[in-house]
C-alpha positions in Angstrom: 51.7 51.2 -2.5 49.9 51.6 -5.8 47.9 48.7 -7.7 50.5 48.4 -10.4 53.5 46.8 -8.2 51.1 43.8 -6.7 50.4 42.5 -10.2 52.4 39.8 -11.5 53.1 39.6 -15.4 52.0 37.3 -17.7 54.2 34.9 -19.0 53.5 34.7 -22.8 55.4 31.7 -24.6 56.2 32.1 -28.3 57.7 29.0 -30.2 60.2 29.8 -32.4 58.8 27.8 -35.3 55.3 28.5 -36.3 53.1 24.9 -35.7 51.4 24.2 -38.7 49.2 20.8 -39.4 48.6 19.9 -43.0 45.0 20.4 -44.8 44.7 16.4 -44.7 44.9 16.0 -41.0 42.7 18.7 -40.0 40.2 17.4 -42.4 40.3 14.2 -41.0 40.2 15.0 -37.7 37.2 17.2 -38.4 35.5 14.6 -40.5 35.9 12.1 -37.7 32.6 10.9 -36.0 34.9 9.2 -33.3 35.2 10.9 -30.0 37.1 10.2 -27.4 34.6 8.6 -25.2 34.0 6.2 -28.0 37.8 5.7 -28.8 37.7 5.1 -24.8 34.8 2.3 -25.2 36.3 1.0 -28.1 39.4 0.1 -26.5 37.9 -0.8 -23.0 36.0 -3.5 -25.0 38.9 -4.8 -27.0 40.7 -5.3 -23.4 37.6 -6.7 -22.1 37.8 -9.3 -24.6 41.5 -10.2 -24.6 41.3 -10.8 -20.7 38.1 -13.0 -21.3 40.1 -14.8 -24.0 42.9 -15.2 -21.6 41.0 -16.9 -18.5 39.1 -19.4 -21.0 42.4 -20.4 -22.2 43.5 -20.7 -18.2 40.3 -22.3 -17.6 40.6 -24.8 -20.0 44.7 -25.6 -19.1 43.3 -25.7 -15.7 40.5 -27.9 -16.5 42.6 -30.3 -18.9 45.1 -30.4 -16.1 42.5 -31.2 -13.6 41.6 -34.3 -15.8 44.6 -35.8 -16.3 45.3 -35.5 -13.0 42.1 -37.2 -12.0 42.8 -39.8 -14.4 46.0 -40.5 -13.6 44.8 -40.8 -9.7 41.8 -43.0 -10.7 44.1 -45.6 -12.4 46.6 -45.3 -9.7 43.8 -46.0 -7.7 42.5 -49.1 -9.4 45.8 -50.4 -9.6 46.0 -50.6 -6.2 42.4 -51.7 -5.8 44.0 -55.1 -5.0 45.9 -53.7 -2.3 43.3 -52.1 0.0 46.1 -51.5 2.4 47.4 -48.1 0.3 46.5 -44.6 2.0 45.4 -43.6 -1.5 42.3 -46.3 -1.4 41.8 -45.2 2.4 41.5 -41.3 1.8 40.0 -41.3 -2.1 38.2 -44.7 -2.5 36.4 -44.0 -6.1 36.7 -41.7 -8.9 33.5 -39.6 -8.0 34.9 -38.4 -4.6 38.3 -37.3 -6.5 36.7 -35.6 -8.7 34.2 -33.8 -6.2 37.2 -32.9 -4.4 39.2 -31.8 -7.1 36.8 -30.3 -9.6 37.1 -26.8 -10.0 35.1 -24.2 -10.2 36.2 -22.2 -13.3 36.3 -25.9 -15.1 33.9 -25.5 -17.7 32.6 -29.1 -18.0 31.5 -27.8 -13.9 28.0 -26.0 -15.6 25.2 -26.4 -13.7 23.2 -27.3 -17.4 25.4 -30.3 -17.9 24.0 -33.7 -15.8 26.2 -36.3 -15.1 26.7 -39.1 -12.3 28.2 -36.7 -9.5 25.6 -34.1 -9.9 23.6 -34.1 -6.7 19.7 -34.8 -6.8 17.5 -32.1 -5.3 16.5 -34.0 -2.0 19.9 -34.3 -1.3 20.7 -30.3 -1.6 17.4 -29.4 0.1 18.5 -32.1 3.0 22.1 -29.9 3.6 20.3 -27.0 3.3 17.9 -27.9 6.5 21.1 -29.1 8.3 23.0 -25.6 7.6 19.7 -23.8 8.7 19.4 -25.8 11.8 22.9 -25.3 12.3 22.8 -20.9 11.9 19.5 -21.0 14.1 21.2 -23.1 16.8 24.1 -19.9 16.9 21.6 -17.8 16.7 19.9 -18.2 20.0 20.1 -14.5 21.5 18.6 -14.0 24.8 15.7 -11.1 25.5 17.3 -8.3 27.5 16.0 -7.9 30.9 13.1 -6.0 31.8 15.2 -3.3 33.5 16.7 -3.1 29.9 14.2 -3.0 28.4 12.8 -0.3 30.7 15.3 2.1 30.1 15.4 2.0 26.5 11.7 2.6 26.2 12.4 5.4 28.7 15.7 6.8 26.7 13.2 6.5 23.3 10.3 8.3 25.2 12.7 11.1 26.3 14.1 11.4 22.9 11.1 11.7 21.1 9.7 14.3 23.7 12.8 16.4 23.4 13.6 16.0 19.6 14.9 19.1 19.8 16.9 19.2 22.5 18.5 15.4 22.6 21.5 16.5 25.5 18.4 16.9 27.8 18.2 13.1 27.6 21.5 12.9 29.0 20.1 10.9 32.7 18.0 8.5 30.2 21.3 7.6 28.5 23.4 7.2 31.8 20.8 4.7 33.0 20.8 2.8 29.5 24.4 2.8 29.9 24.4 1.2 33.4 21.6 -1.3 32.2 24.1 -2.4 29.4 27.2 -2.2 31.1 25.3 -4.7 33.7 24.5 -7.0 30.9 27.7 -6.9 29.1 29.4 -7.9 32.6 26.8 -11.0 32.8 28.0 -12.1 29.3 31.3 -12.1 29.8 31.3 -13.5 33.1 29.3 -16.3 31.4 31.7 -16.9 28.5 34.5 -16.8 30.3 34.1 -20.1 32.1 
């Protein structure tokens, strides 16, 4: 029952041979201005630059392959211009459409600063934006909730504001709101199921 029996002994490990560093190593470590964080930052920068260079090589190779492919497709389509019955001429009629269909977003030739014959005009971009907005607005048509749902919502909000310290006292209003929303959901499911 004594205090001495419940304590564990500490284990001390002694090396068989003493560990010693030369004075040159100790001095170089103490005089070094480089810390672990700066070493890690340098290492991270080296990794990032290596990854960027590899990505650039891959992009250049892919853009070269793309250029070769588009030139071979355009040459094959120009040789088949005499035959308009070929399936390639029906699908890809000219070089501009081939380039626009096959262009890589990683290609260095796809910079926004470059102005070429395939670049789109401001008016065409604005027109496309307007059509996309119209489609989005057509999808967004939300129905106004019924008056019963609005009334139940207002009663629930009023109750929660007046009984802010006791929100569980508003259980009747919560149930009424759930019932109204349930009716609305059932009506939506019936309409969507048709």
